[in-house]
Short mmCIF file of C-alpha atoms in Angstrom, two decimals:
data_model
loop_
_atom_site.label_atom_id
_atom_site.label_comp_id
_atom_site.label_asym_id
_atom_site.label_seq_id
_atom_site.Cartn_x
_atom_site.Cartn_y
_atom_site.Cartn_z
CA MET A 1 23.68 -11.93 -67.25
CA ASN A 2 22.57 -8.58 -65.79
CA TYR A 3 19.00 -7.62 -64.95
CA PHE A 4 18.56 -5.55 -68.12
CA SER A 5 19.65 -8.45 -70.32
CA ARG A 6 17.32 -10.91 -68.59
CA LEU A 7 14.43 -8.49 -68.93
CA SER A 8 15.15 -8.01 -72.64
CA LEU A 9 15.12 -11.76 -73.31
CA LEU A 10 11.93 -12.22 -71.27
CA LEU A 11 10.12 -9.52 -73.27
CA ILE A 12 11.25 -11.05 -76.54
CA PHE A 13 10.14 -14.55 -75.48
CA CYS A 14 6.72 -13.45 -74.28
CA TYR A 15 5.93 -11.38 -77.35
CA SER A 16 7.27 -13.90 -79.86
CA ILE A 17 4.63 -16.35 -78.60
CA SER A 18 1.71 -13.95 -78.41
CA LEU A 19 2.20 -11.90 -81.58
CA ASN A 20 2.87 -14.43 -84.31
CA ALA A 21 -0.75 -14.88 -85.32
CA GLN A 22 -2.06 -11.44 -84.40
CA LYS A 23 -2.32 -8.13 -86.17
CA ILE A 24 0.49 -5.88 -85.04
CA LYS A 25 -0.65 -3.06 -82.78
CA PRO A 26 1.28 0.00 -81.51
CA LYS A 27 1.58 -1.59 -78.06
CA ASP A 28 3.58 -4.40 -79.71
CA TYR A 29 6.18 -2.16 -81.35
CA ASP A 30 8.70 -1.97 -78.51
CA ALA A 31 9.04 -5.71 -78.00
CA LEU A 32 9.16 -6.43 -81.73
CA ALA A 33 11.76 -3.74 -82.38
CA LEU A 34 13.89 -5.10 -79.53
CA GLU A 35 13.66 -8.67 -80.83
CA TYR A 36 14.62 -7.83 -84.40
CA ALA A 37 17.26 -5.29 -83.40
CA GLN A 38 19.03 -7.81 -81.18
CA LYS A 39 19.19 -10.54 -83.79
CA SER A 40 20.18 -8.27 -86.69
CA VAL A 41 22.97 -6.09 -85.25
CA ALA A 42 25.70 -8.73 -85.55
CA THR A 43 24.27 -10.19 -88.76
CA ASP A 44 22.38 -8.02 -91.25
CA LEU A 45 23.70 -4.65 -90.07
CA LYS A 46 27.28 -5.84 -89.66
CA ASP A 47 27.24 -7.59 -93.06
CA PHE A 48 25.94 -4.52 -94.88
CA LEU A 49 28.43 -2.18 -93.22
CA SER A 50 31.25 -4.52 -94.20
CA ILE A 51 30.74 -3.74 -97.90
CA PRO A 52 32.86 -0.67 -98.84
CA ASN A 53 30.72 2.09 -100.33
CA ASN A 54 32.81 5.01 -101.55
CA ALA A 55 31.06 6.16 -104.73
CA LEU A 56 34.38 7.40 -106.09
CA ILE A 57 35.92 3.91 -106.15
CA THR A 58 35.07 1.53 -109.00
CA GLY A 59 33.30 -1.60 -107.81
CA HIS A 60 31.98 -0.27 -104.51
CA ALA A 61 28.55 0.63 -105.84
CA GLU A 62 28.22 -2.62 -107.76
CA ASN A 63 28.95 -4.76 -104.68
CA ASN A 64 26.33 -2.89 -102.69
CA LEU A 65 23.78 -3.21 -105.48
CA ALA A 66 24.24 -7.00 -105.50
CA TYR A 67 23.67 -7.13 -101.75
CA LEU A 68 20.58 -4.91 -101.92
CA LYS A 69 19.04 -6.92 -104.74
CA LYS A 70 19.36 -10.11 -102.68
CA GLU A 71 18.03 -8.58 -99.47
CA PHE A 72 15.01 -6.82 -100.97
CA GLU A 73 13.98 -9.82 -103.05
CA LYS A 74 14.17 -11.93 -99.91
CA ARG A 75 11.44 -9.67 -98.49
CA GLY A 76 9.17 -10.11 -101.51
CA PHE A 77 10.13 -6.96 -103.42
CA THR A 78 10.65 -6.80 -107.14
CA THR A 79 13.94 -5.06 -107.88
CA GLU A 80 15.46 -3.17 -110.76
CA LEU A 81 18.72 -1.37 -111.43
CA LEU A 82 18.25 2.13 -112.85
CA PRO A 83 21.28 3.35 -114.83
CA THR A 84 21.70 7.15 -114.87
CA VAL A 85 24.16 9.54 -116.48
CA SER A 86 26.42 8.86 -113.51
CA LYS A 87 25.99 5.78 -111.29
CA THR A 88 23.30 3.09 -111.16
CA ALA A 89 20.47 3.62 -108.69
CA PHE A 90 18.50 0.83 -107.00
CA PHE A 91 14.73 0.59 -107.26
CA SER A 92 12.35 -1.88 -105.64
CA SER A 93 8.61 -2.11 -105.24
CA LEU A 94 5.97 -4.08 -103.41
CA ASN A 95 2.40 -3.92 -104.69
CA VAL A 96 -0.33 -4.51 -102.13
CA ALA A 97 -3.71 -5.74 -103.32
CA LYS A 98 -6.47 -3.13 -103.03
CA ALA A 99 -4.06 -0.48 -101.75
CA GLU A 100 -5.14 2.95 -102.92
CA GLN A 101 -1.98 4.90 -102.20
CA THR A 102 1.74 4.56 -102.77
CA VAL A 103 4.61 5.66 -100.55
CA LEU A 104 8.08 6.18 -102.01
CA PHE A 105 10.97 5.70 -99.58
CA TYR A 106 14.30 7.36 -100.35
CA MET A 107 17.63 6.38 -98.79
CA HIS A 108 21.22 6.23 -100.03
CA PHE A 109 23.80 3.48 -99.78
CA ASP A 110 27.02 5.37 -100.53
CA GLY A 111 29.22 6.90 -97.86
CA GLN A 112 31.82 9.58 -97.46
CA PRO A 113 35.46 8.76 -98.35
CA VAL A 114 37.57 7.31 -95.53
CA ASP A 115 40.86 8.59 -94.08
CA PRO A 116 42.12 5.39 -92.41
CA THR A 117 44.68 7.29 -90.32
CA LYS A 118 41.88 8.97 -88.36
CA TRP A 119 39.83 5.87 -87.52
CA LEU A 120 40.41 4.23 -84.14
CA GLN A 121 39.99 0.72 -85.50
CA GLU A 122 41.59 -1.53 -88.09
CA ASP A 123 39.31 -0.58 -90.97
CA ALA A 124 36.27 1.70 -91.32
CA TYR A 125 34.67 -1.08 -93.37
CA LYS A 126 35.22 -3.68 -90.63
CA PRO A 127 32.48 -2.74 -88.15
CA VAL A 128 33.30 -2.96 -84.46
CA LEU A 129 31.09 -2.86 -81.38
CA LYS A 130 32.21 -0.53 -78.60
CA GLU A 131 31.18 0.52 -75.11
CA ARG A 132 31.92 3.83 -73.46
CA THR A 133 34.54 3.82 -70.70
CA ALA A 134 36.12 6.51 -68.55
CA ASP A 135 38.91 6.76 -71.13
CA GLY A 136 36.73 6.84 -74.25
CA TRP A 137 35.49 3.87 -76.27
CA GLU A 138 36.59 0.26 -75.85
CA GLU A 139 35.90 -2.55 -78.32
CA VAL A 140 33.74 -5.47 -77.16
CA SER A 141 32.98 -8.82 -78.77
CA TRP A 142 29.99 -9.14 -81.09
CA ASN A 143 29.05 -12.18 -78.97
CA VAL A 144 27.60 -9.84 -76.32
CA MET A 145 24.57 -9.46 -78.61
CA GLU A 146 23.62 -13.03 -77.72
CA GLU A 147 23.40 -12.13 -74.02
CA GLY A 148 21.11 -9.10 -74.17
CA TYR A 149 20.60 -5.69 -75.71
CA ASP A 150 22.41 -2.67 -74.30
CA ASP A 151 21.09 0.58 -75.78
CA GLU A 152 24.38 2.37 -75.01
CA LEU A 153 26.63 0.14 -77.11
CA ARG A 154 27.61 1.57 -80.48
CA VAL A 155 28.57 0.19 -83.86
CA PHE A 156 31.53 2.05 -85.39
CA ALA A 157 31.86 1.90 -89.19
CA ARG A 158 31.54 4.12 -92.23
CA SER A 159 27.84 4.69 -92.99
CA ALA A 160 26.82 3.20 -89.64
CA SER A 161 24.44 6.15 -89.40
CA ASP A 162 24.60 7.85 -92.79
CA ASP A 163 22.82 6.04 -94.37
CA LYS A 164 23.09 2.25 -94.29
CA SER A 165 21.50 1.64 -90.91
CA PRO A 166 18.17 3.24 -91.95
CA ILE A 167 18.07 0.80 -94.87
CA THR A 168 18.61 -2.09 -92.47
CA MET A 169 15.99 -0.69 -90.08
CA PHE A 170 13.52 -0.59 -92.97
CA LEU A 171 14.31 -4.19 -93.93
CA GLN A 172 13.95 -5.39 -90.34
CA ALA A 173 10.55 -3.70 -90.12
CA MET A 174 9.57 -5.52 -93.31
CA ASP A 175 10.74 -8.78 -91.71
CA ILE A 176 8.46 -8.17 -88.76
CA LEU A 177 5.48 -7.85 -91.09
CA LYS A 178 6.57 -10.74 -93.32
CA ASP A 179 7.13 -13.14 -90.41
CA ARG A 180 3.56 -12.43 -89.31
CA LYS A 181 2.24 -12.85 -92.85
CA GLN A 182 1.22 -9.21 -93.00
CA LEU A 183 1.74 -6.50 -95.60
CA PRO A 184 1.89 -2.72 -95.46
CA LYS A 185 -1.42 -0.95 -95.98
CA PHE A 186 -0.10 0.85 -99.06
CA ASN A 187 2.05 0.14 -102.09
CA VAL A 188 5.74 0.54 -101.31
CA LYS A 189 8.41 1.88 -103.62
CA VAL A 190 12.06 2.33 -102.63
CA ILE A 191 14.71 4.36 -104.44
CA LEU A 192 18.28 4.03 -103.15
CA ASP A 193 20.74 6.68 -104.27
CA PRO A 194 24.26 5.44 -105.14
CA GLU A 195 26.02 8.82 -104.78
CA GLU A 196 24.19 11.15 -102.41
CA GLU A 197 27.49 12.04 -100.75
CA GLN A 198 28.80 13.16 -104.15
CA GLY A 199 25.84 15.41 -104.93
CA SER A 200 23.33 12.87 -106.31
CA LYS A 201 24.56 13.66 -109.79
CA GLY A 202 22.38 11.06 -111.46
CA MET A 203 19.10 11.77 -109.67
CA PRO A 204 17.80 14.51 -111.99
CA ASP A 205 18.37 12.09 -114.88
CA ALA A 206 16.59 9.35 -112.91
CA VAL A 207 13.56 11.59 -112.45
CA ASP A 208 13.44 12.31 -116.20
CA LYS A 209 13.94 8.71 -117.32
CA TYR A 210 11.99 6.83 -114.66
CA ARG A 211 9.26 9.25 -113.63
CA GLU A 212 6.48 6.70 -114.06
CA LYS A 213 8.24 4.18 -111.81
CA LEU A 214 8.87 6.81 -109.12
CA THR A 215 5.36 8.24 -109.08
CA ALA A 216 3.86 8.16 -105.57
CA ASP A 217 1.39 9.92 -103.29
CA HIS A 218 3.86 10.45 -100.43
CA MET A 219 7.63 10.36 -100.04
CA VAL A 220 9.52 9.40 -96.87
CA ILE A 221 13.23 10.15 -96.65
CA LEU A 222 14.97 8.00 -94.05
CA ASP A 223 18.16 9.94 -93.44
CA GLY A 224 19.80 12.13 -90.83
CA PRO A 225 19.98 12.44 -87.03
CA ILE A 226 16.97 13.05 -84.81
CA HIS A 227 16.64 16.25 -82.78
CA ASP A 228 19.12 16.79 -79.94
CA SER A 229 16.29 16.26 -77.44
CA ASN A 230 16.04 12.65 -78.71
CA GLN A 231 12.34 13.14 -79.37
CA PRO A 232 10.99 11.45 -82.51
CA THR A 233 11.54 13.94 -85.30
CA LEU A 234 10.03 15.00 -88.60
CA VAL A 235 11.77 17.43 -90.95
CA PHE A 236 9.48 19.02 -93.51
CA GLY A 237 12.12 20.44 -95.82
CA CYS A 238 15.70 21.51 -96.33
CA ARG A 239 17.30 24.76 -97.35
CA GLY A 240 18.91 24.99 -100.74
CA ILE A 241 22.28 26.51 -101.55
CA ALA A 242 23.92 28.86 -104.04
CA THR A 243 27.65 29.58 -103.96
CA PHE A 244 29.85 32.19 -105.58
CA GLU A 245 33.35 33.59 -105.25
CA LEU A 246 34.54 37.21 -105.21
CA THR A 247 38.03 38.42 -105.97
CA VAL A 248 38.97 42.07 -105.52
CA PHE A 249 42.09 43.15 -107.42
CA GLY A 250 44.79 45.53 -106.22
CA PRO A 251 48.24 46.08 -107.73
CA ARG A 252 49.35 43.72 -110.50
CA LEU A 253 51.84 42.11 -108.11
CA PRO A 254 52.20 42.34 -104.32
CA GLN A 255 53.94 45.63 -103.52
CA HIS A 256 56.26 46.69 -100.69
CA SER A 257 54.05 48.16 -97.97
CA GLY A 258 56.67 50.77 -97.11
CA HIS A 259 56.76 52.06 -100.65
CA PHE A 260 53.10 51.70 -101.54
CA GLY A 261 51.15 51.61 -98.25
CA ASN A 262 48.84 54.68 -98.23
CA TYR A 263 49.11 54.80 -102.03
CA ALA A 264 48.13 51.51 -103.68
CA PRO A 265 44.60 50.58 -102.51
CA ASN A 266 44.61 47.39 -100.44
CA PRO A 267 42.28 44.74 -101.94
CA ALA A 268 41.94 42.91 -98.60
CA LEU A 269 40.62 46.05 -96.96
CA ARG A 270 38.32 46.83 -99.84
CA LEU A 271 36.90 43.31 -99.89
CA SER A 272 36.36 43.46 -96.11
CA GLN A 273 34.53 46.77 -96.44
CA LEU A 274 32.39 45.43 -99.27
CA LEU A 275 31.41 42.29 -97.35
CA ALA A 276 30.72 44.30 -94.20
CA SER A 277 28.34 46.50 -96.18
CA MET A 278 26.17 43.47 -96.89
CA LYS A 279 25.21 42.76 -93.28
CA SER A 280 24.52 44.65 -90.07
CA GLU A 281 26.44 44.06 -86.84
CA THR A 282 23.57 41.81 -85.71
CA GLY A 283 23.96 39.54 -88.74
CA VAL A 284 20.92 40.79 -90.65
CA THR A 285 21.44 41.10 -94.40
CA THR A 286 21.11 44.72 -95.53
CA ILE A 287 20.85 44.07 -99.27
CA PRO A 288 17.42 45.41 -100.39
CA GLY A 289 14.92 42.66 -101.22
CA PHE A 290 16.99 39.81 -99.78
CA TYR A 291 14.23 38.68 -97.40
CA ASP A 292 11.28 39.44 -99.68
CA GLY A 293 8.53 36.81 -99.74
CA ILE A 294 9.21 35.30 -96.32
CA GLY A 295 5.95 35.16 -94.41
CA LEU A 296 5.74 33.24 -91.14
CA THR A 297 2.16 32.91 -89.95
CA PRO A 298 1.34 32.79 -86.22
CA GLU A 299 0.61 29.08 -86.63
CA ILE A 300 4.03 28.41 -88.15
CA ARG A 301 5.77 30.52 -85.50
CA SER A 302 3.99 28.51 -82.82
CA ILE A 303 5.18 25.21 -84.31
CA LEU A 304 8.73 26.56 -84.63
CA ALA A 305 8.74 27.73 -81.02
CA ALA A 306 7.56 24.27 -79.89
CA VAL A 307 10.73 22.58 -81.17
CA PRO A 308 12.63 21.71 -77.95
CA ASP A 309 15.89 23.50 -78.75
CA ASP A 310 18.13 24.07 -75.74
CA THR A 311 19.57 27.51 -76.53
CA VAL A 312 22.07 27.39 -73.69
CA GLN A 313 23.37 24.01 -74.82
CA ILE A 314 23.55 25.11 -78.46
CA LYS A 315 25.65 28.15 -77.52
CA LYS A 316 27.87 26.01 -75.31
CA ARG A 317 28.41 23.42 -78.01
CA VAL A 318 29.20 26.02 -80.66
CA GLY A 319 31.24 28.20 -78.29
CA ILE A 320 29.41 31.53 -78.67
CA ALA A 321 27.96 33.98 -76.18
CA GLU A 322 25.48 35.67 -78.49
CA THR A 323 23.68 34.91 -81.74
CA ASP A 324 22.75 36.77 -84.90
CA LYS A 325 19.36 38.45 -84.76
CA VAL A 326 17.70 36.87 -87.81
CA GLY A 327 14.56 35.30 -86.35
CA LYS A 328 13.41 35.12 -82.74
CA ASN A 329 14.92 31.69 -82.13
CA TYR A 330 17.05 29.03 -83.81
CA GLN A 331 14.18 27.53 -85.81
CA GLU A 332 13.00 30.93 -87.06
CA ALA A 333 16.55 31.73 -88.17
CA MET A 334 16.45 28.71 -90.47
CA GLN A 335 13.39 30.09 -92.28
CA TYR A 336 15.34 32.96 -93.87
CA PRO A 337 18.02 32.88 -96.57
CA SER A 338 21.51 33.32 -95.14
CA LEU A 339 24.54 35.08 -96.58
CA ASN A 340 27.67 33.37 -95.28
CA ILE A 341 31.38 34.00 -95.85
CA ARG A 342 32.85 30.51 -96.10
CA GLY A 343 36.44 31.62 -96.31
CA MET A 344 38.78 34.50 -97.15
CA SER A 345 42.36 34.71 -98.37
CA SER A 346 44.83 37.46 -99.19
CA GLY A 347 48.59 37.65 -98.94
CA TRP A 348 50.35 35.63 -96.25
CA VAL A 349 49.91 35.23 -92.48
CA GLY A 350 51.73 33.76 -89.48
CA ASP A 351 55.37 32.84 -90.00
CA GLU A 352 54.98 33.53 -93.71
CA ALA A 353 53.68 37.09 -93.26
CA ARG A 354 55.31 39.66 -95.53
CA THR A 355 55.35 43.45 -95.55
CA ILE A 356 53.31 43.84 -98.71
CA VAL A 357 50.16 45.34 -100.14
CA PRO A 358 48.45 42.17 -101.54
CA ASP A 359 47.66 41.89 -105.22
CA LYS A 360 44.22 40.39 -104.64
CA ALA A 361 41.76 39.25 -101.97
CA THR A 362 39.25 36.44 -102.37
CA ALA A 363 36.12 35.40 -100.49
CA THR A 364 33.97 32.32 -101.08
CA ILE A 365 30.33 32.81 -100.14
CA ASP A 366 27.24 30.66 -99.83
CA ILE A 367 23.59 31.61 -99.69
CA ARG A 368 21.31 29.09 -97.98
CA LEU A 369 18.01 29.21 -99.80
CA VAL A 370 14.50 28.74 -98.46
CA PRO A 371 11.42 27.67 -100.46
CA GLU A 372 10.26 31.27 -100.96
CA THR A 373 13.54 32.37 -102.54
CA ASP A 374 15.27 31.81 -105.87
CA GLY A 375 19.04 31.37 -105.91
CA ASN A 376 19.61 33.21 -109.16
CA ARG A 377 17.57 36.16 -107.92
CA LEU A 378 19.45 36.45 -104.62
CA VAL A 379 22.83 36.14 -106.32
CA GLY A 380 21.65 38.85 -108.70
CA LEU A 381 20.80 41.11 -105.75
CA VAL A 382 24.30 40.63 -104.35
CA LYS A 383 25.78 41.42 -107.75
CA GLN A 384 23.70 44.59 -107.99
CA HIS A 385 24.86 45.62 -104.50
CA ILE A 386 28.48 45.24 -105.65
CA GLU A 387 27.83 47.34 -108.76
CA ASP A 388 26.17 50.00 -106.62
CA ALA A 389 29.32 50.08 -104.49
CA GLY A 390 31.23 51.23 -107.56
CA TYR A 391 32.85 48.01 -108.71
CA TYR A 392 33.52 47.00 -112.30
CA ILE A 393 32.58 43.31 -112.52
CA ILE A 394 34.34 40.71 -114.62
CA GLU A 395 33.49 37.01 -114.76
CA GLY A 396 35.68 33.93 -115.16
CA ARG A 397 38.95 35.74 -115.96
CA GLU A 398 41.65 38.13 -114.78
CA PRO A 399 41.41 41.85 -115.60
CA THR A 400 43.11 43.09 -118.75
CA GLU A 401 45.75 45.83 -118.68
CA GLU A 402 43.28 48.22 -120.26
CA GLU A 403 40.73 47.49 -117.49
CA ARG A 404 43.36 48.00 -114.80
CA MET A 405 44.13 51.44 -116.18
CA LYS A 406 40.47 52.42 -116.65
CA TYR A 407 38.64 51.18 -113.52
CA GLY A 408 39.58 52.00 -109.95
CA LYS A 409 37.64 49.14 -108.35
CA ILE A 410 37.64 45.77 -110.12
CA ILE A 411 36.08 42.55 -108.84
CA ARG A 412 35.80 39.08 -110.32
CA PHE A 413 32.43 37.40 -109.78
CA ASP A 414 32.33 33.62 -110.31
CA TYR A 415 28.95 31.88 -110.09
CA ASP A 416 27.74 28.60 -111.60
CA ALA A 417 23.94 28.44 -111.63
CA ASP A 418 24.07 24.71 -112.38
CA GLN A 419 25.57 24.10 -108.93
CA THR A 420 22.61 25.73 -107.18
CA TRP A 421 20.28 23.44 -105.23
CA LYS A 422 16.74 24.58 -104.56
CA ALA A 423 15.10 24.27 -101.18
CA PHE A 424 12.11 22.01 -100.72
CA ASN A 425 9.30 22.07 -98.20
CA THR A 426 6.14 20.13 -97.48
CA PRO A 427 3.50 21.97 -95.41
CA ILE A 428 3.43 20.76 -91.82
CA ASN A 429 -0.35 20.32 -91.92
CA SER A 430 -0.39 18.54 -95.28
CA PRO A 431 -1.92 15.02 -95.42
CA THR A 432 1.61 13.56 -95.52
CA GLY A 433 2.62 15.63 -92.51
CA GLN A 434 -0.48 14.76 -90.51
CA TRP A 435 -0.08 11.05 -91.30
CA LEU A 436 3.53 10.83 -90.18
CA TYR A 437 3.00 13.07 -87.16
CA SER A 438 0.14 11.01 -85.76
CA THR A 439 1.93 7.75 -86.60
CA LEU A 440 5.16 8.66 -84.79
CA LYS A 441 3.37 10.25 -81.85
CA GLU A 442 1.30 7.12 -81.28
CA ALA A 443 4.22 4.73 -81.77
CA HIS A 444 6.60 6.54 -79.40
CA ASN A 445 3.92 7.83 -77.03
CA GLU A 446 5.49 11.29 -76.90
CA GLU A 447 5.44 14.59 -78.71
CA VAL A 448 7.17 14.77 -82.07
CA ALA A 449 9.70 17.51 -82.85
CA ARG A 450 8.46 19.07 -86.09
CA ILE A 451 11.18 20.98 -87.91
CA ARG A 452 9.90 23.07 -90.80
CA LEU A 453 13.28 23.48 -92.51
CA ALA A 454 16.57 21.80 -91.73
CA GLY A 455 19.47 24.21 -91.81
CA GLY A 456 21.61 22.09 -94.10
CA SER A 457 21.14 21.51 -97.80
CA VAL A 458 20.74 18.10 -99.40
CA PRO A 459 21.36 17.32 -103.06
CA ILE A 460 18.03 15.51 -103.44
CA ALA A 461 15.96 18.70 -103.35
CA PHE A 462 15.79 18.82 -107.15
CA PHE A 463 14.79 15.13 -107.05
CA VAL A 464 11.89 15.90 -104.71
CA ASN A 465 10.85 19.02 -106.58
CA GLY A 466 11.14 17.23 -109.91
CA LEU A 467 8.72 14.50 -108.86
CA GLY A 468 6.28 16.90 -107.25
CA VAL A 469 5.61 14.44 -104.41
CA PRO A 470 5.14 15.75 -100.84
CA ALA A 471 8.29 14.62 -99.06
CA ILE A 472 9.25 14.53 -95.38
CA LEU A 473 12.49 13.47 -93.73
CA VAL A 474 12.18 10.96 -90.91
CA PRO A 475 15.56 11.03 -89.11
CA VAL A 476 16.32 7.96 -86.98
CA VAL A 477 19.98 7.97 -85.89
CA ASN A 478 21.75 9.51 -82.89
CA PRO A 479 22.72 13.20 -83.19
CA ASP A 480 26.32 12.53 -82.08
CA ASN A 481 27.04 9.95 -84.78
CA ASN A 482 30.10 11.61 -86.40
CA GLN A 483 28.57 11.33 -89.85
CA HIS A 484 30.97 12.38 -92.63
CA SER A 485 33.80 12.19 -90.07
CA PRO A 486 36.19 9.54 -88.75
CA ASN A 487 34.70 7.12 -86.22
CA GLU A 488 31.14 7.37 -87.49
CA ASN A 489 28.87 5.39 -85.20
CA LEU A 490 25.35 4.22 -84.43
CA ARG A 491 23.92 3.98 -80.91
CA LEU A 492 22.03 0.71 -80.50
CA GLY A 493 19.16 2.42 -78.70
CA HIS A 494 18.59 4.53 -81.81
CA TYR A 495 18.88 1.48 -84.05
CA LYS A 496 16.10 -0.22 -82.07
CA ASN A 497 13.93 2.92 -82.10
CA GLY A 498 14.57 3.30 -85.82
CA ILE A 499 13.16 -0.16 -86.45
CA LYS A 500 10.14 0.82 -84.36
CA THR A 501 9.68 4.00 -86.40
CA ALA A 502 9.93 2.14 -89.73
CA LEU A 503 7.52 -0.51 -88.47
CA ALA A 504 5.02 2.10 -87.31
CA ILE A 505 5.07 3.78 -90.72
CA LEU A 506 4.76 0.53 -92.68
CA ASN A 507 1.97 -0.68 -90.39
CA SER A 508 -0.05 2.54 -90.49
CA ASP A 509 -3.01 3.69 -92.54
CA VAL A 510 -1.74 6.53 -94.71
CA GLY A 511 -3.95 9.62 -94.69
CA ASN A 512 -6.29 10.54 -97.51
CA LYS A 513 -4.92 12.29 -100.58
#
């Protein structure tokens, strides 16, 4: 047994004797998190990850619901299944005598679909423990967990990070309290989403049907990776998203470029010119009114600038030498709505290239929304810009022969407002924000990275907005976890720290309303 392993066991032994009958204090968190992490990796975590959880496959959700019901009831929770228009969500609650406030925890138990040909193990639903070697990752026996705790080992399995391990971290933190005959200092409610990876289709229905059950003073979302700096992290909101597709029409059929080049207008060129007219060379959107309503106070700018982003490393990782000029830094860039071309197609390329004038050109576009912006309004501004450029707009169909003969510039505009997700944001200095900031800072004894808006969009924004509860994401897993991809993994050091974070929250005095 190496020195690190012996030290881990010594810490666990000493604290298990001294803490059993005492109130848990922040100085106790490290030893407790280590103890419960070590004994749960090869048991609770492994068992949970072994239950397949693709929301698209019949039976997967039901098997996970049965497991969750058993595990939460074991910790003293009352549980209930909440049928929605889509899947069945899981709800549990723990009422604490004389508690004045309630905290709702959100997590999800479904995972992305699995391509077994891309996983470097027998089965994505058969978790394996691996250590890094000079040649990559090598599998090790689960028995090593009996010898000590190595932060650098990783568990590889679907949902190892997104989002089953946060559920297990939460349950282990509850075990720490329960084993010491203690309770949280507030009422606890937990809602577990069965299909977050498929857009949380049933959550709006859940809000409508079960609003009274879900009512709370604060909402904590345990999901996502911590900041690249590995500092404890709080995310105060997420951008929303609106998507639409544009198709510019040219000749009825592709035409010979020798016969019709210089004569039949090229739809690929026209679409390129139209898209280029929407943004400057520095990436700033030129559509009038697109950034209206965005006001970053000096206080907010200061908090954004304090996030420890390594610009050099970000550029290196992405493979770019310069950035767009929306915002003074990465965090400021996330505070503005973006206009992004997701993909373009027209004609043929490569070995299939043909000497033709294409018949059409298509671009799929997304707008990342921020709390100050409305998706329908911004899409409307884009539509107006296209009209001002001289285009005749049609929706959901091909142009008729009469339209082809009448209008020189025709574009199809396809937009589904029902597929638009709003952004959500909780003020950084709100009571919820202050509570979680001080709790994490004390527990980890270091500064907390406070991210005002995450760049990505999550389908639970309408869930948060619908409840009207101040919500904050508390990410706990490693940034390089391969979530949504083959070989998803969880670093054991982050698993241990995640238990510590969950314990600190459950053991803290929530701020005043």
